[in-house]
PDB file of C-alpha atoms in Angstrom:
ATOM      1  CA  MET A 172     119.494  89.421 225.496  1.00  0.00           C
ATOM      2  CA  ASN A 173     121.364  91.504 222.898  1.00  0.00           C
ATOM      3  CA  VAL A 174     125.080  90.994 222.428  1.00  0.00           C
ATOM      4  CA  TYR A 175     126.693  94.145 221.509  1.00  0.00           C
ATOM      5  CA  ASP A 176     129.992  94.493 219.583  1.00  0.00           C
ATOM      6  CA  VAL A 177     131.246  96.585 222.201  1.00  0.00           C
ATOM      7  CA  ALA A 178     130.276  98.044 225.430  1.00  0.00           C
ATOM      8  CA  ILE A 179     131.756 101.368 226.523  1.00  0.00           C
ATOM      9  CA  VAL A 180     132.069 102.074 230.070  1.00  0.00           C
ATOM     10  CA  GLY A 181     132.311 105.580 231.128  1.00  0.00           C
ATOM     11  CA  GLY A 182     130.388 108.801 230.348  1.00  0.00           C
ATOM     12  CA  GLY A 183     133.268 111.253 229.932  1.00  0.00           C
ATOM     13  CA  ILE A 184     135.238 112.519 226.658  1.00  0.00           C
ATOM     14  CA  ALA A 185     136.923 109.204 226.237  1.00  0.00           C
ATOM     15  CA  GLY A 186     133.751 107.220 226.396  1.00  0.00           C
ATOM     16  CA  TYR A 187     132.099 109.694 224.061  1.00  0.00           C
ATOM     17  CA  SER A 188     134.729 109.602 221.577  1.00  0.00           C
ATOM     18  CA  ALA A 189     134.727 105.808 221.599  1.00  0.00           C
ATOM     19  CA  ALA A 190     130.887 105.707 221.087  1.00  0.00           C
ATOM     20  CA  LEU A 191     131.127 108.185 218.283  1.00  0.00           C
ATOM     21  CA  THR A 192     134.060 106.226 216.404  1.00  0.00           C
ATOM     22  CA  ALA A 193     132.169 102.891 216.954  1.00  0.00           C
ATOM     23  CA  LYS A 194     129.103 104.187 215.240  1.00  0.00           C
ATOM     24  CA  ASN A 195     131.184 105.441 212.382  1.00  0.00           C
ATOM     25  CA  LEU A 196     132.725 101.951 212.295  1.00  0.00           C
ATOM     26  CA  LYS A 197     129.323 100.406 212.027  1.00  0.00           C
ATOM     27  CA  LEU A 198     130.007  98.554 215.409  1.00  0.00           C
ATOM     28  CA  GLY A 199     126.812  97.737 217.481  1.00  0.00           C
ATOM     29  CA  TYR A 200     127.672  99.565 220.733  1.00  0.00           C
ATOM     30  CA  LEU A 201     126.273 100.144 224.078  1.00  0.00           C
ATOM     31  CA  TRP A 202     127.518 103.385 225.942  1.00  0.00           C
ATOM     32  CA  LEU A 203     127.046 103.389 229.787  1.00  0.00           C
ATOM     33  CA  GLY A 204     127.924 106.171 231.938  1.00  0.00           C
ATOM     34  CA  ASP A 205     126.860 109.575 233.572  1.00  0.00           C
ATOM     35  CA  LYS A 206     125.165 112.323 231.636  1.00  0.00           C
ATOM     36  CA  ASN A 207     126.804 115.523 230.755  1.00  0.00           C
ATOM     37  CA  PHE A 208     130.099 113.903 229.755  1.00  0.00           C
ATOM     38  CA  GLY A 209     131.347 113.068 233.192  1.00  0.00           C
ATOM     39  CA  LYS A 210     131.142 115.008 236.520  1.00  0.00           C
ATOM     40  CA  LYS A 211     134.419 117.009 235.996  1.00  0.00           C
ATOM     41  CA  THR A 212     133.899 118.314 232.439  1.00  0.00           C
ATOM     42  CA  ALA A 213     131.559 121.186 233.088  1.00  0.00           C
ATOM     43  CA  LYS A 214     133.602 122.278 235.944  1.00  0.00           C
ATOM     44  CA  ALA A 215     136.674 123.111 233.881  1.00  0.00           C
ATOM     45  CA  GLU A 216     137.414 126.779 234.430  1.00  0.00           C
ATOM     46  CA  TYR A 217     138.872 127.120 230.825  1.00  0.00           C
ATOM     47  CA  VAL A 218     139.390 124.562 228.122  1.00  0.00           C
ATOM     48  CA  ARG A 219     142.795 125.399 226.598  1.00  0.00           C
ATOM     49  CA  ASN A 220     143.916 122.207 225.043  1.00  0.00           C
ATOM     50  CA  TYR A 221     141.105 121.109 222.638  1.00  0.00           C
ATOM     51  CA  PRO A 222     141.605 122.321 219.062  1.00  0.00           C
ATOM     52  CA  ALA A 223     138.888 124.733 217.525  1.00  0.00           C
ATOM     53  CA  PHE A 224     137.235 125.345 221.115  1.00  0.00           C
ATOM     54  CA  THR A 225     137.514 128.168 223.359  1.00  0.00           C
ATOM     55  CA  GLY A 226     135.586 128.734 226.411  1.00  0.00           C
ATOM     56  CA  ASP A 227     134.846 126.984 229.859  1.00  0.00           C
ATOM     57  CA  GLY A 228     133.611 123.611 230.746  1.00  0.00           C
ATOM     58  CA  GLU A 229     129.979 124.370 230.648  1.00  0.00           C
ATOM     59  CA  ALA A 230     130.251 125.730 227.092  1.00  0.00           C
ATOM     60  CA  PHE A 231     132.339 122.648 226.155  1.00  0.00           C
ATOM     61  CA  VAL A 232     129.602 120.417 227.239  1.00  0.00           C
ATOM     62  CA  ARG A 233     126.860 122.213 225.389  1.00  0.00           C
ATOM     63  CA  THR A 234     128.994 121.803 222.255  1.00  0.00           C
ATOM     64  CA  LEU A 235     129.509 118.173 222.831  1.00  0.00           C
ATOM     65  CA  GLU A 236     125.870 117.725 223.674  1.00  0.00           C
ATOM     66  CA  LYS A 237     124.868 119.394 220.371  1.00  0.00           C
ATOM     67  CA  GLN A 238     127.169 117.186 218.320  1.00  0.00           C
ATOM     68  CA  ARG A 239     125.887 114.016 220.405  1.00  0.00           C
ATOM     69  CA  GLU A 240     122.385 114.790 219.450  1.00  0.00           C
ATOM     70  CA  LYS A 241     123.103 115.452 215.831  1.00  0.00           C
ATOM     71  CA  GLU A 242     125.101 112.229 215.424  1.00  0.00           C
ATOM     72  CA  GLY A 243     122.567 110.201 217.141  1.00  0.00           C
ATOM     73  CA  ILE A 244     124.908 108.940 219.911  1.00  0.00           C
ATOM     74  CA  LEU A 245     122.943 107.062 222.466  1.00  0.00           C
ATOM     75  CA  LEU A 246     123.861 106.933 226.066  1.00  0.00           C
ATOM     76  CA  THR A 247     122.568 104.635 228.668  1.00  0.00           C
ATOM     77  CA  SER A 248     122.936 106.412 231.956  1.00  0.00           C
ATOM     78  CA  LYS A 249     123.781 103.483 234.279  1.00  0.00           C
ATOM     79  CA  ARG A 250     126.659 102.724 236.519  1.00  0.00           C
ATOM     80  CA  VAL A 251     128.371  99.465 235.958  1.00  0.00           C
ATOM     81  CA  ASP A 252     129.152  97.494 239.148  1.00  0.00           C
ATOM     82  CA  GLY A 253     131.117  94.489 237.598  1.00  0.00           C
ATOM     83  CA  ILE A 254     132.597  93.167 234.425  1.00  0.00           C
ATOM     84  CA  TYR A 255     133.003  89.507 234.031  1.00  0.00           C
ATOM     85  CA  LYS A 256     134.980  87.651 231.295  1.00  0.00           C
ATOM     86  CA  GLU A 257     133.171  84.914 229.564  1.00  0.00           C
ATOM     87  CA  LYS A 258     133.816  82.355 226.888  1.00  0.00           C
ATOM     88  CA  ASN A 259     132.680  84.598 223.863  1.00  0.00           C
ATOM     89  CA  GLY A 260     132.864  88.090 225.432  1.00  0.00           C
ATOM     90  CA  PHE A 261     131.939  89.911 228.590  1.00  0.00           C
ATOM     91  CA  LEU A 262     128.919  90.128 231.017  1.00  0.00           C
ATOM     92  CA  LEU A 263     128.326  93.588 232.458  1.00  0.00           C
ATOM     93  CA  MET A 264     126.294  94.120 235.637  1.00  0.00           C
ATOM     94  CA  ALA A 265     124.554  97.417 236.291  1.00  0.00           C
ATOM     95  CA  GLY A 266     122.371  97.282 239.323  1.00  0.00           C
ATOM     96  CA  LYS A 267     119.733  94.505 238.656  1.00  0.00           C
ATOM     97  CA  GLU A 268     120.380  94.595 234.893  1.00  0.00           C
ATOM     98  CA  SER A 269     122.794  92.922 232.938  1.00  0.00           C
ATOM     99  CA  PHE A 270     124.486  93.365 229.413  1.00  0.00           C
ATOM    100  CA  SER A 271     126.601  91.224 227.088  1.00  0.00           C
ATOM    101  CA  ALA A 272     129.303  92.270 224.737  1.00  0.00           C
ATOM    102  CA  ARG A 273     131.927  90.782 222.550  1.00  0.00           C
ATOM    103  CA  ALA A 274     134.341  93.485 223.593  1.00  0.00           C
ATOM    104  CA  VAL A 275     134.725  96.210 226.239  1.00  0.00           C
ATOM    105  CA  ILE A 276     136.290  99.768 226.425  1.00  0.00           C
ATOM    106  CA  LEU A 277     136.803 101.009 229.946  1.00  0.00           C
ATOM    107  CA  ALA A 278     136.819 104.717 230.141  1.00  0.00           C
ATOM    108  CA  THR A 279     135.834 105.433 233.410  1.00  0.00           C
ATOM    109  CA  GLY A 280     138.343 108.185 234.435  1.00  0.00           C
ATOM    110  CA  VAL A 281     140.473 108.058 237.602  1.00  0.00           C
ATOM    111  CA  GLU A 282     140.042 108.849 241.216  1.00  0.00           C
ATOM    112  CA  LEU A 283     143.371 109.653 242.678  1.00  0.00           C
ATOM    113  CA  SER A 284     142.129 110.020 246.240  1.00  0.00           C
ATOM    114  CA  ALA A 285     142.438 106.878 248.483  1.00  0.00           C
ATOM    115  CA  ASN A 286     139.279 104.854 248.340  1.00  0.00           C
ATOM    116  CA  LEU A 287     137.789 103.912 251.601  1.00  0.00           C
ATOM    117  CA  GLY A 288     138.488 100.363 252.692  1.00  0.00           C
ATOM    118  CA  ASN A 289     140.462  99.424 249.575  1.00  0.00           C
ATOM    119  CA  GLU A 290     142.490  96.830 251.325  1.00  0.00           C
ATOM    120  CA  TYR A 291     139.138  94.861 252.380  1.00  0.00           C
ATOM    121  CA  VAL A 292     137.615  94.699 248.951  1.00  0.00           C
ATOM    122  CA  GLY A 293     136.223  91.027 248.736  1.00  0.00           C
ATOM    123  CA  ARG A 294     136.594  90.713 252.529  1.00  0.00           C
ATOM    124  CA  GLY A 295     133.687  92.880 253.649  1.00  0.00           C
ATOM    125  CA  VAL A 296     133.987  96.030 251.228  1.00  0.00           C
ATOM    126  CA  SER A 297     131.530  96.020 248.246  1.00  0.00           C
ATOM    127  CA  TYR A 298     130.594  98.540 245.559  1.00  0.00           C
ATOM    128  CA  CYS A 299     127.545  96.423 244.467  1.00  0.00           C
ATOM    129  CA  ALA A 300     124.445  95.861 246.702  1.00  0.00           C
ATOM    130  CA  VAL A 301     122.717  93.465 244.357  1.00  0.00           C
ATOM    131  CA  CYS A 302     126.113  91.437 243.732  1.00  0.00           C
ATOM    132  CA  ASP A 303     126.752  91.125 247.561  1.00  0.00           C
ATOM    133  CA  GLY A 304     123.866  92.031 249.636  1.00  0.00           C
ATOM    134  CA  ALA A 305     122.461  88.463 250.274  1.00  0.00           C
ATOM    135  CA  LEU A 306     125.752  87.634 251.831  1.00  0.00           C
ATOM    136  CA  TYR A 307     124.741  89.577 254.785  1.00  0.00           C
ATOM    137  CA  LYS A 308     121.515  88.027 255.983  1.00  0.00           C
ATOM    138  CA  ASN A 309     120.619  89.054 259.482  1.00  0.00           C
ATOM    139  CA  LYS A 310     123.798  91.207 259.866  1.00  0.00           C
ATOM    140  CA  ARG A 311     124.756  94.710 260.698  1.00  0.00           C
ATOM    141  CA  ILE A 312     126.234  96.497 257.849  1.00  0.00           C
ATOM    142  CA  ALA A 313     127.099 100.024 256.753  1.00  0.00           C
ATOM    143  CA  ALA A 314     126.253 101.825 253.512  1.00  0.00           C
ATOM    144  CA  VAL A 315     128.282 105.010 252.655  1.00  0.00           C
ATOM    145  CA  LEU A 316     125.964 106.921 250.409  1.00  0.00           C
ATOM    146  CA  TYR A 317     127.844 109.006 247.808  1.00  0.00           C
ATOM    147  CA  ALA A 318     125.032 109.425 245.429  1.00  0.00           C
ATOM    148  CA  GLU A 319     121.296 109.989 246.554  1.00  0.00           C
ATOM    149  CA  GLU A 320     120.181 107.952 243.569  1.00  0.00           C
ATOM    150  CA  GLU A 321     121.581 104.964 245.254  1.00  0.00           C
ATOM    151  CA  ARG A 322     118.915 105.071 247.961  1.00  0.00           C
ATOM    152  CA  GLU A 323     117.007 102.038 246.304  1.00  0.00           C
ATOM    153  CA  GLU A 324     120.176 100.055 246.768  1.00  0.00           C
ATOM    154  CA  VAL A 325     120.048 100.860 250.585  1.00  0.00           C
ATOM    155  CA  GLU A 326     116.539  99.584 250.673  1.00  0.00           C
ATOM    156  CA  TYR A 327     117.613  96.291 248.918  1.00  0.00           C
ATOM    157  CA  LEU A 328     120.245  95.837 251.453  1.00  0.00           C
ATOM    158  CA  ALA A 329     117.866  96.299 254.448  1.00  0.00           C
ATOM    159  CA  SER A 330     115.824  93.494 253.103  1.00  0.00           C
ATOM    160  CA  PHE A 331     118.726  91.105 254.102  1.00  0.00           C
ATOM    161  CA  ALA A 332     120.437  92.863 256.912  1.00  0.00           C
ATOM    162  CA  SER A 333     119.329  93.155 260.535  1.00  0.00           C
ATOM    163  CA  GLU A 334     120.238  96.762 260.494  1.00  0.00           C
ATOM    164  CA  VAL A 335     121.819  99.159 257.938  1.00  0.00           C
ATOM    165  CA  LEU A 336     123.712 102.163 259.115  1.00  0.00           C
ATOM    166  CA  VAL A 337     123.832 104.872 256.358  1.00  0.00           C
ATOM    167  CA  PHE A 338     126.598 107.436 256.319  1.00  0.00           C
ATOM    168  CA  SER A 339     125.329 110.472 254.241  1.00  0.00           C
ATOM    169  CA  LYS A 340     126.335 114.166 254.219  1.00  0.00           C
ATOM    170  CA  ARG A 341     122.698 115.158 254.105  1.00  0.00           C
ATOM    171  CA  PRO A 342     119.546 113.862 255.568  1.00  0.00           C
ATOM    172  CA  VAL A 343     117.924 111.122 253.560  1.00  0.00           C
ATOM    173  CA  ARG A 344     114.780 109.235 254.317  1.00  0.00           C
ATOM    174  CA  PHE A 345     113.932 105.382 253.606  1.00  0.00           C
ATOM    175  CA  LYS A 346     111.092 103.252 254.041  1.00  0.00           C
ATOM    176  CA  ALA A 347     112.550 100.362 255.824  1.00  0.00           C
ATOM    177  CA  GLN A 348     112.554 100.555 259.527  1.00  0.00           C
ATOM    178  CA  ASN A 349     115.983  98.774 260.026  1.00  0.00           C
ATOM    179  CA  ILE A 350     117.823 101.735 258.227  1.00  0.00           C
ATOM    180  CA  ARG A 351     119.497 104.350 260.490  1.00  0.00           C
ATOM    181  CA  VAL A 352     121.062 107.446 258.862  1.00  0.00           C
ATOM    182  CA  LEU A 353     124.115 109.016 260.408  1.00  0.00           C
ATOM    183  CA  GLU A 354     125.200 112.281 259.144  1.00  0.00           C
ATOM    184  CA  GLU A 355     128.833 111.508 259.759  1.00  0.00           C
ATOM    185  CA  ILE A 356     131.748 110.846 257.273  1.00  0.00           C
ATOM    186  CA  PRO A 357     133.515 107.681 257.632  1.00  0.00           C
ATOM    187  CA  LYS A 358     137.363 107.836 257.972  1.00  0.00           C
ATOM    188  CA  SER A 359     138.512 104.320 257.889  1.00  0.00           C
ATOM    189  CA  VAL A 360     137.463 100.777 257.730  1.00  0.00           C
ATOM    190  CA  SER A 361     139.305  98.140 260.021  1.00  0.00           C
ATOM    191  CA  GLY A 362     139.285  94.547 261.034  1.00  0.00           C
ATOM    192  CA  LYS A 363     141.432  91.377 261.084  1.00  0.00           C
ATOM    193  CA  LEU A 364     140.809  89.079 258.167  1.00  0.00           C
ATOM    194  CA  ARG A 365     137.468  90.698 257.294  1.00  0.00           C
ATOM    195  CA  VAL A 366     135.749  94.049 258.030  1.00  0.00           C
ATOM    196  CA  GLU A 367     134.799  94.408 261.516  1.00  0.00           C
ATOM    197  CA  LYS A 368     134.548  98.289 262.161  1.00  0.00           C
ATOM    198  CA  ILE A 369     133.777 101.663 260.453  1.00  0.00           C
ATOM    199  CA  THR A 370     135.090 104.709 262.135  1.00  0.00           C
ATOM    200  CA  THR A 371     134.161 108.284 261.688  1.00  0.00           C
ATOM    201  CA  ASP A 372     135.436 111.556 263.647  1.00  0.00           C
ATOM    202  CA  SER A 373     132.648 110.988 266.227  1.00  0.00           C
ATOM    203  CA  ALA A 374     132.461 107.289 266.912  1.00  0.00           C
ATOM    204  CA  GLU A 375     133.340 103.768 265.918  1.00  0.00           C
ATOM    205  CA  TYR A 376     130.651 101.214 264.766  1.00  0.00           C
ATOM    206  CA  GLU A 377     130.857  97.349 264.497  1.00  0.00           C
ATOM    207  CA  VAL A 378     129.511  96.119 261.161  1.00  0.00           C
ATOM    208  CA  ALA A 379     130.143  93.016 259.178  1.00  0.00           C
ATOM    209  CA  GLY A 380     130.318  94.732 255.744  1.00  0.00           C
ATOM    210  CA  VAL A 381     130.552  98.194 254.186  1.00  0.00           C
ATOM    211  CA  PHE A 382     129.029  99.129 250.831  1.00  0.00           C
ATOM    212  CA  LEU A 383     130.321 102.149 249.005  1.00  0.00           C
ATOM    213  CA  LEU A 384     127.187 103.107 246.849  1.00  0.00           C
ATOM    214  CA  GLY A 385     127.440 105.667 244.238  1.00  0.00           C
ATOM    215  CA  LYS A 386     131.428 105.362 244.256  1.00  0.00           C
ATOM    216  CA  SER A 387     133.285 104.193 241.105  1.00  0.00           C
ATOM    217  CA  ALA A 388     135.014 101.036 241.812  1.00  0.00           C
ATOM    218  CA  PRO A 389     138.679 100.751 241.125  1.00  0.00           C
ATOM    219  CA  PRO A 390     139.485  99.147 237.797  1.00  0.00           C
ATOM    220  CA  ALA A 391     140.776  95.966 239.454  1.00  0.00           C
ATOM    221  CA  VAL A 392     137.718  95.521 241.432  1.00  0.00           C
ATOM    222  CA  LEU A 393     135.428  96.293 238.565  1.00  0.00           C
ATOM    223  CA  CYS A 394     136.995  93.341 236.337  1.00  0.00           C
ATOM    224  CA  GLY A 395     138.853  90.715 238.028  1.00  0.00           C
ATOM    225  CA  GLY A 396     142.238  89.753 236.754  1.00  0.00           C
ATOM    226  CA  LEU A 397     142.851  93.207 235.036  1.00  0.00           C
ATOM    227  CA  LYS A 398     146.412  94.300 235.504  1.00  0.00           C
ATOM    228  CA  THR A 399     146.797  97.821 236.985  1.00  0.00           C
ATOM    229  CA  GLU A 400     149.644 100.131 238.058  1.00  0.00           C
ATOM    230  CA  GLY A 401     148.395 102.370 240.867  1.00  0.00           C
ATOM    231  CA  ALA A 402     145.282 103.989 240.022  1.00  0.00           C
ATOM    232  CA  HIS A 403     145.808 103.235 236.190  1.00  0.00           C
ATOM    233  CA  ILE A 404     145.112 100.342 233.839  1.00  0.00           C
ATOM    234  CA  MET A 405     148.126  98.969 232.100  1.00  0.00           C
ATOM    235  CA  VAL A 406     147.594  98.987 228.281  1.00  0.00           C
ATOM    236  CA  SER A 407     149.520  98.304 225.148  1.00  0.00           C
ATOM    237  CA  ARG A 408     150.093 100.815 222.279  1.00  0.00           C
ATOM    238  CA  ASP A 409     146.694  99.784 220.789  1.00  0.00           C
ATOM    239  CA  LEU A 410     144.964 100.414 224.226  1.00  0.00           C
ATOM    240  CA  SER A 411     144.437  96.577 224.760  1.00  0.00           C
ATOM    241  CA  THR A 412     144.728  95.156 228.335  1.00  0.00           C
ATOM    242  CA  ASN A 413     145.929  91.829 229.491  1.00  0.00           C
ATOM    243  CA  LEU A 414     142.307  90.548 229.079  1.00  0.00           C
ATOM    244  CA  ALA A 415     141.664  89.900 225.531  1.00  0.00           C
ATOM    245  CA  GLY A 416     138.712  91.897 224.145  1.00  0.00           C
ATOM    246  CA  LEU A 417     139.042  94.399 226.825  1.00  0.00           C
ATOM    247  CA  PHE A 418     140.541  97.823 226.150  1.00  0.00           C
ATOM    248  CA  ALA A 419     140.903 101.080 228.117  1.00  0.00           C
ATOM    249  CA  ALA A 420     141.083 104.719 227.127  1.00  0.00           C
ATOM    250  CA  GLY A 421     141.331 108.305 228.859  1.00  0.00           C
ATOM    251  CA  ASP A 422     142.522 109.221 232.184  1.00  0.00           C
ATOM    252  CA  ILE A 423     142.382 105.689 233.427  1.00  0.00           C
ATOM    253  CA  THR A 424     145.470 104.778 231.411  1.00  0.00           C
ATOM    254  CA  GLY A 425     147.555 107.305 232.772  1.00  0.00           C
ATOM    255  CA  LYS A 426     148.834 110.938 232.363  1.00  0.00           C
ATOM    256  CA  PRO A 427     148.361 113.595 230.775  1.00  0.00           C
ATOM    257  CA  TYR A 428     144.743 114.015 232.096  1.00  0.00           C
ATOM    258  CA  GLN A 429     143.731 116.126 229.200  1.00  0.00           C
ATOM    259  CA  PHE A 430     140.326 116.262 227.144  1.00  0.00           C
ATOM    260  CA  ILE A 431     142.406 115.912 223.823  1.00  0.00           C
ATOM    261  CA  LYS A 432     144.207 112.816 225.048  1.00  0.00           C
ATOM    262  CA  ALA A 433     141.161 111.177 226.321  1.00  0.00           C
ATOM    263  CA  ALA A 434     139.481 111.934 222.864  1.00  0.00           C
ATOM    264  CA  GLY A 435     142.305 110.410 220.927  1.00  0.00           C
ATOM    265  CA  GLU A 436     142.418 107.294 223.047  1.00  0.00           C
ATOM    266  CA  GLY A 437     138.655 106.887 222.748  1.00  0.00           C
ATOM    267  CA  CYS A 438     138.820 106.909 218.985  1.00  0.00           C
ATOM    268  CA  THR A 439     141.883 104.541 219.004  1.00  0.00           C
ATOM    269  CA  ALA A 440     140.392 102.051 221.410  1.00  0.00           C
ATOM    270  CA  ALA A 441     137.074 101.783 219.022  1.00  0.00           C
ATOM    271  CA  TYR A 442     139.484 101.121 216.155  1.00  0.00           C
ATOM    272  CA  SER A 443     141.402  98.414 218.082  1.00  0.00           C
ATOM    273  CA  VAL A 444     138.100  96.829 218.924  1.00  0.00           C
ATOM    274  CA  LYS A 445     137.128  96.721 215.350  1.00  0.00           C
ATOM    275  CA  ALA A 446     140.561  94.983 214.451  1.00  0.00           C
ATOM    276  CA  TYR A 447     140.097  92.530 217.366  1.00  0.00           C
ATOM    277  CA  LEU A 448     136.531  91.550 216.237  1.00  0.00           C
ATOM    278  CA  ASN A 449     137.715  91.160 212.623  1.00  0.00           C
ATOM    279  CA  ALA A 450     140.597  88.934 213.827  1.00  0.00           C
ATOM    280  CA  GLU A 451     138.100  86.953 215.994  1.00  0.00           C
ATOM    281  CA  GLU A 452     135.839  86.386 213.185  1.00  0.00           C
ATOM    282  CA  ARG A 453     138.583  85.323 210.741  1.00  0.00           C
ATOM    283  CA  THR A 454     139.824  82.754 213.537  1.00  0.00           C
ATOM    284  CA  ASN A 455     136.319  81.450 213.892  1.00  0.00           C
ATOM    285  CA  MET A 456     135.755  81.004 210.128  1.00  0.00           C
ATOM    286  CA  SER A 457     139.176  79.027 210.013  1.00  0.00           C
ATOM    287  CA  GLU A 458     138.245  76.850 212.790  1.00  0.00           C
ATOM    288  CA  ASN A 459     134.708  76.121 211.563  1.00  0.00           C
ATOM    289  CA  PRO A 460     135.007  76.053 207.798  1.00  0.00           C
ATOM    290  CA  GLN A 461     131.699  75.704 205.896  1.00  0.00           C
ATOM    291  CA  ASN A 462     131.020  72.442 204.282  1.00  0.00           C
TER     292      ASN A 462
END
């Protein structure tokens, strides 16, 4: 397995700026996230705060894409389900694939709306089918499908569960016979110590677990032990977090939610990673001097 100098998680402006700067700093980088520079960028009615640019979000994305291609910045279109601190860096899980990096920049943006079942994460609510699916062998579970690309994850869950109730806004077809699609919108998850029910406007369903597929996990869920304040990651001025080697940039660090702020923090985070790796190398050299 390749070990990258830095893994950049998030396909928006902060992630792109971090990847662009990392390449210029000659860091071995892996940029993971959505295409088109995030789901919200192209929807901007007018971009007012980015120097030297005038136009709407779609024009902004075209300009960024033209630069990305010219500079040869590579994006791996995958959603990261978990980040785990290891002795010499981090392990990142993206579905059935895993990646290793010495440092990480989190640039996943922020979702201010309440996440379904937040209080039950680790007690029946999960964002990763591959990570937790095997825990529900012969049990009835729910899968809330936020993105149709996650259909394969539902099929995977069906290989363990006795039945999978899929909640989707649109009709979706599956191969497994133990998958039941319900065109209903879940409103709440409830239970005592663990998940016991999921409720919609129409009915209440007893389930042992709930999988939120295609939904970005809150940062504290994505990486255990990470200090957060509300929906935001707590960072120092150099954008380092409380976990050595993990940095954050963009909306995820707090207001203002502006493209220019995200771009600046992406750049700063990449420079901070470079400084962190240099310091780490100096420490290793002093602890293991050559004979």
